[in-house]
Amino acid sequence: MEWRTLLSDRRERESSGRTRAADLRSEFEKDYHRIIGSASFRRLQDKTQVFPLDKSDFIRTRLTHSLEVSSLGKSLAQNIGENILKYKKNSGFTPRMKEDISHILECAGLIHDIGNPPFGHFGEEAIRDWFLKNLPALSYQGKRLDEMFTEQMKADFYHFEGNAQALRLVTKLHYLVDEHGMNLTYALLNTIIKYPVSSLEINEKSGNIREKKMGYYCADTDVFRRITSATGAGNCRHPLTYILEAADDLAYKTADIEDAFVKGFITYSTLERELTVLDGREPRSPFRAGEKLRQLYERGIKKGVSSPEDYAVKNWIVSAQGFLISCATFGFTSNYDSIMDGSFGKDLFYGTFGEKLMDLLGDMAYRRVFTSRAIYRMEVHESTILNYLMDRLVHAVLHFDTDDRPESIDARIVSFISENYKNAYRLHAQGKSEAEKLYLRLLLVTDYVCGMTDSYAKRLYQEMNGIL
């Protein structure tokens, strides 16, 4: 892969060029303004990161998480770009390219979660479970849908994925000027494709990170191919995707610990104890995690702060992020050749001093937050909401856009769905077989559900059940 093509600033719909002389922004800087001005981006302020419908102003939402990923991604891109130049990793890499990758990562961080449904990652899981349970039982005019669909169509729903939905949203569903969505640059679009494989090519056991999940739906295959052809990445991971993933992992693994501390799921003493054990296992690491936390606690006492525990944990998060940024930078630079030839199958923390710390932070969040009774209780409520909405919406769309007369209530339910989404369906359903149209109608449901905020999903469920 070559940077000259990887950083393609082409778009699905090219600019007329009439305003270029007066606009000094690069194409990637223009992407930034398209994103922050979009309704889809604004909706992230009411979508769950970890704690749904939380009343605290401190706890992160998808929006604040995305802003943090954007900031960390830009910082990583600047560090990595400087290293490529300094150590002459690639003679074709220029200072302008360093600026470009910084802008691309800044934008990619903003939209990497833009396709996720309400209620965080549990929302994705709930939608997958719904299809696994219900798709085999669905029928249309006496025919079972799972017999009408191709294997990839079925697998798309059984492996439903927010990353694939993000690509679909920004390329098709965010109707502003025409059917090309936000019409973002190919380099940016390729960066957010974390898994350049279809739902039939998922292989979690391979150990190669690119095959862990699906990156695009069957319906979006042509878009995927145009993007990856323009950048020259093909079926390989775009090099900037590794940076985006590192920024995402770094942001949520440190933030989950901070949010869990504020919510009372993790105490200062628990964190200190587990980090001290890590210090013993990693004697060569330049970042003594437990020791650093204790030093910050003692500094807080000397300063006379009201809560030295709070002072220590929040300042430790900042220190840890700085250390992990340097680890990810080293991970990219030291694996540069295999990243550029598409053979690197790990994340950027693999083999660095930061790997064990990242593993511990993720494990702590899982043990002490995600499997807690409080979170499980909330997820049971969320499952009830999503299952009900999926039941009613799927039933309503089965006969949408057909000669069949729908039930009066179904027609009313379909009217709730955004006209942008329905227009996208009509456009892409033209000339398609009945099975393909049915597949697109089920995507119409997931498009609508994924566009919901947490509050809207809850409110719609209450309204449809007469809970006023």
Short mmCIF file of C-alpha atoms in Angstrom, two decimals, residues 48-227:
data_model
loop_
_atom_site.label_atom_id
_atom_site.label_comp_id
_atom_site.label_asym_id
_atom_site.label_seq_id
_atom_site.Cartn_x
_atom_site.Cartn_y
_atom_site.Cartn_z
CA THR A 48 -24.97 5.15 26.07
CA GLN A 49 -21.26 4.61 26.45
CA VAL A 50 -21.45 2.39 29.57
CA PHE A 51 -24.16 3.78 31.88
CA PRO A 52 -27.51 4.27 30.08
CA LEU A 53 -29.76 7.24 30.84
CA ASP A 54 -27.41 8.34 33.60
CA LYS A 55 -28.37 11.55 35.41
CA SER A 56 -24.77 12.56 36.20
CA ASP A 57 -23.18 15.25 34.04
CA PHE A 58 -19.77 13.65 34.60
CA ILE A 59 -20.44 10.20 33.09
CA ARG A 60 -19.49 9.82 29.45
CA THR A 61 -21.94 9.46 26.57
CA ARG A 62 -21.15 8.30 23.04
CA LEU A 63 -20.59 11.95 22.16
CA THR A 64 -17.99 12.71 24.83
CA HIS A 65 -16.33 9.35 24.16
CA SER A 66 -16.14 10.16 20.43
CA LEU A 67 -14.62 13.56 21.17
CA GLU A 68 -11.96 11.88 23.31
CA VAL A 69 -11.20 9.31 20.59
CA SER A 70 -10.94 12.16 18.08
CA SER A 71 -8.44 14.00 20.27
CA LEU A 72 -6.36 10.92 21.04
CA GLY A 73 -6.45 9.82 17.40
CA LYS A 74 -5.15 13.18 16.24
CA SER A 75 -2.35 13.10 18.83
CA LEU A 76 -1.35 9.58 17.83
CA ALA A 77 -1.38 10.52 14.14
CA GLN A 78 0.89 13.49 14.81
CA ASN A 79 3.35 11.34 16.79
CA ILE A 80 3.34 8.52 14.24
CA GLY A 81 3.59 10.88 11.29
CA GLU A 82 6.59 12.58 12.91
CA ASN A 83 8.25 9.19 13.51
CA ILE A 84 7.75 8.15 9.87
CA LEU A 85 9.49 11.35 8.80
CA LYS A 86 12.20 11.28 11.47
CA TYR A 87 13.22 7.66 10.95
CA LYS A 88 12.70 7.81 7.16
CA LYS A 89 10.28 4.89 7.18
CA ASN A 90 8.94 5.88 3.78
CA SER A 91 10.59 8.22 1.28
CA GLY A 92 7.20 9.06 -0.23
CA PHE A 93 5.72 10.26 3.06
CA THR A 94 5.67 14.08 3.26
CA PRO A 95 5.03 16.69 5.99
CA ARG A 96 1.71 17.46 4.26
CA MET A 97 0.75 13.80 4.65
CA LYS A 98 1.45 14.07 8.37
CA GLU A 99 -1.09 16.92 8.51
CA ASP A 100 -3.56 14.93 6.44
CA ILE A 101 -3.47 11.82 8.63
CA SER A 102 -3.98 14.01 11.70
CA HIS A 103 -7.12 15.52 10.17
CA ILE A 104 -8.38 12.11 9.02
CA LEU A 105 -7.96 10.57 12.48
CA GLU A 106 -9.61 13.58 14.09
CA CYS A 107 -12.66 12.99 11.86
CA ALA A 108 -12.60 9.20 12.17
CA GLY A 109 -12.76 9.47 15.96
CA LEU A 110 -15.93 11.54 15.68
CA ILE A 111 -17.81 9.01 13.53
CA HIS A 112 -16.39 5.64 14.58
CA ASP A 113 -19.46 4.92 16.78
CA ILE A 114 -22.02 6.92 14.82
CA GLY A 115 -23.87 3.81 13.65
CA ASN A 116 -24.28 2.19 17.06
CA PRO A 117 -27.81 1.58 18.36
CA PRO A 118 -29.13 2.92 21.68
CA PHE A 119 -27.96 1.36 24.95
CA GLY A 120 -24.32 0.83 24.03
CA HIS A 121 -22.79 -2.47 23.00
CA PHE A 122 -25.63 -4.30 24.70
CA GLY A 123 -27.92 -2.76 22.08
CA GLU A 124 -25.90 -4.48 19.34
CA GLU A 125 -26.07 -7.77 21.23
CA ALA A 126 -29.84 -7.45 21.72
CA ILE A 127 -30.42 -6.87 18.00
CA ARG A 128 -28.24 -9.87 17.07
CA ASP A 129 -30.10 -12.05 19.55
CA TRP A 130 -33.45 -10.90 18.19
CA PHE A 131 -32.54 -11.99 14.66
CA LEU A 132 -31.07 -15.31 15.80
CA LYS A 133 -34.31 -16.08 17.61
CA ASN A 134 -36.86 -14.61 15.18
CA LEU A 135 -35.51 -14.57 11.63
CA PRO A 136 -36.00 -18.34 11.11
CA ALA A 137 -39.68 -17.92 12.04
CA LEU A 138 -40.43 -14.95 9.74
CA SER A 139 -42.36 -15.56 6.54
CA TYR A 140 -43.68 -13.57 3.59
CA GLN A 141 -46.54 -14.80 1.41
CA GLY A 142 -46.11 -18.31 2.75
CA LYS A 143 -42.33 -18.42 2.23
CA ARG A 144 -39.79 -18.42 5.04
CA LEU A 145 -37.40 -15.48 4.87
CA ASP A 146 -34.37 -17.55 5.84
CA GLU A 147 -35.06 -19.75 2.80
CA MET A 148 -35.46 -16.73 0.51
CA PHE A 149 -32.31 -14.95 1.71
CA THR A 150 -28.77 -15.74 0.62
CA GLU A 151 -26.31 -16.94 3.25
CA GLN A 152 -24.71 -13.48 3.39
CA MET A 153 -28.05 -11.74 3.86
CA LYS A 154 -28.83 -13.96 6.85
CA ALA A 155 -25.32 -13.64 8.26
CA ASP A 156 -25.59 -9.84 8.08
CA PHE A 157 -28.39 -9.94 10.65
CA TYR A 158 -26.97 -12.76 12.77
CA HIS A 159 -23.69 -10.80 13.06
CA PHE A 160 -25.26 -7.33 13.20
CA GLU A 161 -22.48 -4.84 13.86
CA GLY A 162 -22.35 -1.14 14.69
CA ASN A 163 -19.15 -0.66 12.68
CA ALA A 164 -20.88 -1.81 9.50
CA GLN A 165 -23.82 0.42 10.35
CA ALA A 166 -21.52 3.44 10.67
CA LEU A 167 -20.31 2.95 7.10
CA ARG A 168 -23.90 2.58 5.91
CA LEU A 169 -25.04 5.68 7.76
CA VAL A 170 -22.40 8.09 6.49
CA THR A 171 -22.48 6.80 2.88
CA LYS A 172 -26.23 6.36 2.35
CA LEU A 173 -28.58 7.32 5.16
CA HIS A 174 -27.51 10.82 6.14
CA TYR A 175 -29.37 12.53 3.31
CA LEU A 176 -28.25 16.13 2.95
CA VAL A 177 -27.73 16.83 -0.75
CA ASP A 178 -28.31 13.44 -2.38
CA GLU A 179 -28.05 9.68 -1.91
CA HIS A 180 -24.32 9.79 -1.06
CA GLY A 181 -24.89 10.57 2.62
CA MET A 182 -22.24 12.85 4.10
CA ASN A 183 -20.16 12.29 0.96
CA LEU A 184 -16.93 11.98 2.94
CA THR A 185 -13.49 11.35 1.47
CA TYR A 186 -12.50 7.79 0.61
CA ALA A 187 -9.49 7.92 2.93
CA LEU A 188 -11.73 8.73 5.91
CA LEU A 189 -14.33 6.12 4.96
CA ASN A 190 -11.66 3.43 4.63
CA THR A 191 -10.23 4.38 8.03
CA ILE A 192 -13.52 3.61 9.82
CA ILE A 193 -13.80 0.16 8.19
CA LYS A 194 -12.23 -1.71 11.10
CA TYR A 195 -12.95 -5.14 9.64
CA PRO A 196 -12.58 -5.31 5.83
CA VAL A 197 -14.51 -8.59 5.55
CA SER A 198 -18.12 -9.57 4.87
CA SER A 199 -20.35 -11.39 7.35
CA LEU A 200 -19.37 -14.69 5.68
CA GLU A 201 -15.65 -14.07 6.18
CA ILE A 202 -15.66 -13.57 9.95
CA ASN A 203 -13.12 -15.82 11.65
CA GLU A 204 -12.67 -15.01 15.33
CA LYS A 205 -10.34 -17.99 15.80
CA SER A 206 -7.79 -16.90 13.18
CA GLY A 207 -6.08 -14.47 15.55
CA ASN A 208 -6.08 -11.81 12.81
CA ILE A 209 -7.86 -8.72 14.06
CA ARG A 210 -9.22 -7.82 10.59
CA GLU A 211 -11.46 -10.94 10.63
CA LYS A 212 -12.90 -10.47 14.11
CA LYS A 213 -16.22 -8.94 12.96
CA MET A 214 -17.86 -7.84 9.72
CA GLY A 215 -17.13 -4.45 8.25
CA TYR A 216 -19.92 -3.99 5.71
CA TYR A 217 -23.34 -5.34 4.80
CA CYS A 218 -24.12 -7.24 1.63
CA ALA A 219 -26.19 -4.20 0.57
CA ASP A 220 -23.09 -1.99 0.83
CA THR A 221 -20.62 -4.23 -0.99
CA ASP A 222 -20.33 -1.90 -3.98
CA VAL A 223 -19.58 1.09 -1.72
CA PHE A 224 -16.95 -0.94 0.13
CA ARG A 225 -15.26 -1.93 -3.13
CA ARG A 226 -15.24 1.62 -4.52
CA ILE A 227 -13.67 2.92 -1.30
#
